[in-house]
Amino acid sequence: MKSTHANTAGAKVVTAAEKMVGRYQWGPPAMNEHKAANGLEELVKHGTPISEESRLNCWESILQAGMKSGMLPEEKLVKWMRENGTMDADIVYQKKITELFGMKDSIPLQDTTPEPGDIILFYGSSHVALSTGGDGMLHLPGNSVFKEGSVKSFCDYIKADDQIYYEHLKGAVNTMYTVSNCPVPEKVYDKIFDFGDAMAESEPGSLEYDETKAATLKAVSAIENQMEVRIIKNPWGKMLDLIEKKLINAL
């Protein structure tokens, strides 16, 4: 998994992230509605260092890799978050993370080849991972620890379970407009939520369940290559530029 571009910012982030494997615990994001402990929230609000036992969500683990690599200096990131009121409310936090990552600049996987340090978005921003180049990635999946993986295997995992697939489709409905100029069309939106209703009200294998699932898959197929996997290219310099610019303007 070693990068062939060891002098690039992205490769330095990957090197730092490799040392995180097997550590950290997945948990709800900062400002979560359950008020569950979150390592980044504790760092920003109280100055408590993020430890290897800290709970983070998927994108926060990628930020931690950036901080540990030095490509996203912790002191600057924390100051930016504090001065921009990032932890004032969950909706503000989500908006600031979207801005920081440059999610609007993401492009479909089919249009690029991921390089070390690129950021990978699955179904809007339902899940976020760090590319190690090609099909490889590092990520913090739900109820697990930071680990190695592959883009294809993760996509297969999502589609192998109807409930997991539905949750990611629902995530795409809620976040595609923040990562592209291709929001989920209303007719596809309706089919996705019909599928959710069918799962709640009928059994797999029943006529209603199977017909609703088939209609949803047909509707989603028209846009799935736009939303299944998207890549944010060369994000680290842009992230640091954004932070430093905002800090200078705040002086």
Short mmCIF file of C-alpha atoms in Angstrom, two decimals:
data_model
loop_
_atom_site.label_atom_id
_atom_site.label_comp_id
_atom_site.label_asym_id
_atom_site.label_seq_id
_atom_site.Cartn_x
_atom_site.Cartn_y
_atom_site.Cartn_z
CA MET A 1 0.00 0.00 0.00
CA LYS A 2 3.06 2.25 -0.20
CA SER A 3 2.66 5.30 -2.39
CA THR A 4 4.92 5.90 -5.38
CA HIS A 5 4.56 9.66 -4.78
CA ALA A 6 6.12 9.91 -1.33
CA ASN A 7 6.70 13.67 -1.60
CA THR A 8 3.05 14.59 -2.16
CA ALA A 9 0.69 15.85 0.52
CA GLY A 10 -1.77 13.06 -0.22
CA ALA A 11 0.84 10.34 0.19
CA LYS A 12 1.91 11.83 3.53
CA VAL A 13 -1.68 11.67 4.73
CA VAL A 14 -1.89 8.03 3.60
CA THR A 15 1.32 7.21 5.47
CA ALA A 16 -0.13 8.73 8.65
CA ALA A 17 -3.44 6.95 8.10
CA GLU A 18 -1.73 3.56 7.72
CA LYS A 19 -0.51 3.93 11.30
CA MET A 20 -4.12 4.44 12.45
CA VAL A 21 -5.24 1.00 11.26
CA GLY A 22 -6.78 -1.05 14.08
CA ARG A 23 -7.20 2.02 16.25
CA TYR A 24 -9.99 4.54 16.94
CA GLN A 25 -13.61 3.57 17.32
CA TRP A 26 -16.52 4.54 15.11
CA GLY A 27 -19.15 6.70 16.77
CA PRO A 28 -21.73 9.34 15.86
CA PRO A 29 -20.29 12.61 14.52
CA ALA A 30 -19.67 15.74 16.55
CA MET A 31 -22.88 17.51 17.58
CA ASN A 32 -24.87 14.27 17.26
CA GLU A 33 -28.45 14.24 18.50
CA HIS A 34 -27.71 11.51 21.03
CA LYS A 35 -25.04 13.65 22.71
CA ALA A 36 -22.67 10.69 22.46
CA ALA A 37 -18.98 11.32 23.12
CA ASN A 38 -16.99 12.41 20.08
CA GLY A 39 -13.23 12.96 19.94
CA LEU A 40 -13.25 15.91 17.53
CA GLU A 41 -15.95 17.72 19.48
CA GLU A 42 -13.97 17.27 22.69
CA LEU A 43 -10.85 18.60 20.97
CA VAL A 44 -12.53 21.71 19.57
CA LYS A 45 -14.68 22.55 22.59
CA HIS A 46 -12.36 21.59 25.43
CA GLY A 47 -8.89 21.09 23.98
CA THR A 48 -8.93 17.38 24.89
CA PRO A 49 -6.48 15.56 22.56
CA ILE A 50 -7.91 12.88 20.29
CA SER A 51 -6.60 9.52 21.53
CA GLU A 52 -6.46 6.17 19.77
CA GLU A 53 -9.51 5.14 21.82
CA SER A 54 -11.50 8.21 20.78
CA ARG A 55 -14.80 7.82 18.96
CA LEU A 56 -14.95 9.51 15.56
CA ASN A 57 -17.15 9.13 12.53
CA CYS A 58 -15.90 8.34 9.04
CA TRP A 59 -14.97 11.84 7.85
CA GLU A 60 -13.55 12.83 11.23
CA SER A 61 -11.10 9.92 10.99
CA ILE A 62 -9.91 11.34 7.67
CA LEU A 63 -9.40 14.73 9.31
CA GLN A 64 -7.42 12.98 12.05
CA ALA A 65 -5.15 11.45 9.41
CA GLY A 66 -4.63 14.91 7.96
CA MET A 67 -3.75 16.32 11.38
CA LYS A 68 -1.38 13.45 12.22
CA SER A 69 0.39 13.89 8.88
CA GLY A 70 0.93 17.61 9.45
CA MET A 71 -0.83 18.43 6.17
CA LEU A 72 -3.76 19.80 8.17
CA PRO A 73 -2.14 21.30 11.28
CA GLU A 74 -4.26 20.58 14.35
CA GLU A 75 -3.81 24.05 15.86
CA LYS A 76 -5.03 25.75 12.67
CA LEU A 77 -7.94 23.37 12.14
CA VAL A 78 -9.16 23.76 15.73
CA LYS A 79 -8.82 27.55 15.58
CA TRP A 80 -10.75 27.65 12.29
CA MET A 81 -13.51 25.50 13.74
CA ARG A 82 -13.78 27.62 16.87
CA GLU A 83 -13.74 30.97 15.09
CA ASN A 84 -16.31 29.81 12.52
CA GLY A 85 -18.76 28.50 15.11
CA THR A 86 -18.50 25.00 13.68
CA MET A 87 -19.74 23.40 16.89
CA ASP A 88 -22.65 25.80 17.41
CA ALA A 89 -25.20 23.35 15.97
CA ASP A 90 -25.29 20.11 14.00
CA ILE A 91 -26.52 21.79 10.82
CA VAL A 92 -23.67 24.32 11.01
CA TYR A 93 -21.17 21.53 11.58
CA GLN A 94 -22.40 19.60 8.54
CA LYS A 95 -22.21 22.72 6.38
CA LYS A 96 -18.67 23.58 7.50
CA ILE A 97 -17.41 20.02 6.93
CA THR A 98 -18.88 20.05 3.43
CA GLU A 99 -17.10 23.35 2.76
CA LEU A 100 -13.80 22.21 4.28
CA PHE A 101 -13.60 18.99 2.26
CA GLY A 102 -14.59 20.76 -0.94
CA MET A 103 -17.31 18.17 -1.47
CA LYS A 104 -19.00 20.24 -4.17
CA ASP A 105 -15.92 19.65 -6.36
CA SER A 106 -16.25 15.85 -6.24
CA ILE A 107 -16.39 13.96 -9.53
CA PRO A 108 -17.76 10.49 -10.36
CA LEU A 109 -15.31 7.62 -10.06
CA GLN A 110 -15.91 6.75 -13.71
CA ASP A 111 -14.30 10.06 -14.71
CA THR A 112 -11.03 9.71 -12.80
CA THR A 113 -8.47 7.35 -11.27
CA PRO A 114 -8.14 7.79 -7.49
CA GLU A 115 -4.66 8.71 -6.27
CA PRO A 116 -3.18 8.46 -2.77
CA GLY A 117 -4.76 11.06 -0.50
CA ASP A 118 -7.86 11.67 -2.62
CA ILE A 119 -11.08 11.56 -0.62
CA ILE A 120 -13.81 9.08 -1.55
CA LEU A 121 -17.52 9.78 -1.08
CA PHE A 122 -20.12 7.03 -1.17
CA TYR A 123 -23.77 7.87 -1.93
CA GLY A 124 -23.54 11.59 -1.36
CA SER A 125 -21.59 11.81 1.86
CA SER A 126 -23.16 8.74 3.49
CA HIS A 127 -19.65 7.38 3.95
CA VAL A 128 -16.24 9.00 3.52
CA ALA A 129 -12.90 7.25 2.99
CA LEU A 130 -9.27 8.01 2.10
CA SER A 131 -7.90 6.64 -1.16
CA THR A 132 -4.59 4.79 -1.14
CA GLY A 133 -4.65 4.77 -4.95
CA GLY A 134 -6.75 2.79 -7.41
CA ASP A 135 -9.25 0.55 -5.65
CA GLY A 136 -7.57 0.76 -2.24
CA MET A 137 -8.82 2.85 0.65
CA LEU A 138 -8.61 3.41 4.39
CA HIS A 139 -11.74 4.15 6.37
CA LEU A 140 -13.67 3.98 9.63
CA PRO A 141 -16.90 2.07 8.93
CA GLY A 142 -19.84 1.92 11.31
CA ASN A 143 -19.34 -0.05 14.54
CA SER A 144 -15.74 -0.87 13.69
CA VAL A 145 -12.19 0.47 13.85
CA PHE A 146 -10.07 2.26 11.26
CA LYS A 147 -9.13 -0.29 8.61
CA GLU A 148 -7.99 -1.05 5.09
CA GLY A 149 -10.55 -1.79 2.42
CA SER A 150 -11.38 -1.52 -1.24
CA VAL A 151 -13.89 0.63 -3.09
CA LYS A 152 -15.40 -2.31 -4.96
CA SER A 153 -15.71 -4.48 -1.87
CA PHE A 154 -17.40 -1.70 0.07
CA CYS A 155 -19.88 -1.07 -2.75
CA ASP A 156 -20.61 -4.81 -2.87
CA TYR A 157 -21.14 -4.80 0.91
CA ILE A 158 -23.63 -1.94 0.62
CA LYS A 159 -25.68 -3.65 -2.06
CA ALA A 160 -25.65 -7.08 -0.45
CA ASP A 161 -28.04 -6.03 2.32
CA ASP A 162 -31.31 -4.26 1.51
CA GLN A 163 -31.39 -2.29 4.77
CA ILE A 164 -27.80 -1.06 4.39
CA TYR A 165 -28.43 -0.22 0.73
CA TYR A 166 -31.57 1.70 1.63
CA GLU A 167 -29.72 3.69 4.31
CA HIS A 168 -27.07 4.71 1.77
CA LEU A 169 -29.69 5.60 -0.84
CA LYS A 170 -31.47 7.69 1.78
CA GLY A 171 -28.15 9.33 2.60
CA ALA A 172 -27.71 10.16 -1.09
CA VAL A 173 -31.16 11.74 -1.17
CA ASN A 174 -30.16 13.99 1.74
CA THR A 175 -26.63 14.90 0.63
CA MET A 176 -26.18 14.57 -3.15
CA TYR A 177 -26.98 18.25 -3.60
CA THR A 178 -24.03 19.09 -1.34
CA VAL A 179 -21.51 17.02 -3.32
CA SER A 180 -22.53 17.63 -6.91
CA ASN A 181 -24.80 19.52 -9.26
CA CYS A 182 -26.92 16.37 -9.58
CA PRO A 183 -29.47 16.19 -6.76
CA VAL A 184 -31.59 13.06 -6.65
CA PRO A 185 -34.60 13.58 -8.97
CA GLU A 186 -37.97 13.66 -7.24
CA LYS A 187 -39.22 10.50 -8.97
CA VAL A 188 -36.16 8.58 -7.77
CA TYR A 189 -36.57 10.12 -4.31
CA ASP A 190 -40.13 8.77 -4.16
CA LYS A 191 -39.08 5.26 -5.23
CA ILE A 192 -36.34 5.12 -2.60
CA PHE A 193 -38.74 6.01 0.20
CA ASP A 194 -41.34 3.61 -1.18
CA PHE A 195 -38.67 0.93 -0.77
CA GLY A 196 -38.16 1.99 2.85
CA ASP A 197 -41.88 1.72 3.49
CA ALA A 198 -42.00 -1.72 1.87
CA MET A 199 -39.18 -2.98 4.10
CA ALA A 200 -41.05 -1.75 7.16
CA GLU A 201 -44.44 -3.12 6.14
CA SER A 202 -43.80 -6.36 4.22
CA GLU A 203 -41.49 -9.36 4.18
CA PRO A 204 -38.68 -10.02 1.69
CA GLY A 205 -39.98 -12.38 -0.95
CA SER A 206 -43.51 -11.01 -0.81
CA LEU A 207 -44.97 -9.59 -4.01
CA GLU A 208 -45.17 -6.05 -2.61
CA TYR A 209 -41.60 -6.15 -1.35
CA ASP A 210 -40.11 -7.57 -4.53
CA GLU A 211 -42.05 -5.28 -6.87
CA THR A 212 -41.14 -2.19 -4.88
CA LYS A 213 -37.47 -3.20 -4.73
CA ALA A 214 -37.39 -3.84 -8.49
CA ALA A 215 -38.98 -0.44 -9.20
CA THR A 216 -36.46 1.27 -6.91
CA LEU A 217 -33.46 -0.42 -8.51
CA LYS A 218 -34.73 0.53 -11.96
CA ALA A 219 -35.20 4.18 -10.94
CA VAL A 220 -31.83 4.39 -9.18
CA SER A 221 -29.92 2.78 -12.06
CA ALA A 222 -30.24 5.94 -14.16
CA ILE A 223 -28.16 8.00 -11.72
CA GLU A 224 -26.24 5.45 -9.65
CA ASN A 225 -22.95 6.00 -11.49
CA GLN A 226 -23.19 9.65 -10.43
CA MET A 227 -23.79 8.97 -6.77
CA GLU A 228 -22.34 5.55 -5.85
CA VAL A 229 -18.71 6.70 -5.65
CA ARG A 230 -17.36 10.23 -6.10
CA ILE A 231 -13.78 11.47 -5.68
CA ILE A 232 -12.42 14.71 -4.27
CA LYS A 233 -9.09 15.21 -6.02
CA ASN A 234 -5.99 16.62 -4.28
CA PRO A 235 -7.93 18.07 -1.33
CA TRP A 236 -5.25 18.76 1.26
CA GLY A 237 -3.67 21.93 -0.10
CA LYS A 238 -7.12 23.36 -0.80
CA MET A 239 -8.29 22.56 2.72
CA LEU A 240 -5.30 24.28 4.27
CA ASP A 241 -5.70 27.28 1.96
CA LEU A 242 -9.33 27.62 3.02
CA ILE A 243 -8.45 27.49 6.70
CA GLU A 244 -5.57 29.96 6.44
CA LYS A 245 -7.57 32.39 4.32
CA LYS A 246 -10.45 32.43 6.80
CA LEU A 247 -8.04 32.88 9.72
CA ILE A 248 -6.32 35.81 8.01
CA ASN A 249 -9.65 37.44 7.19
CA ALA A 250 -10.69 37.09 10.81
CA LEU A 251 -7.73 39.16 12.03
#
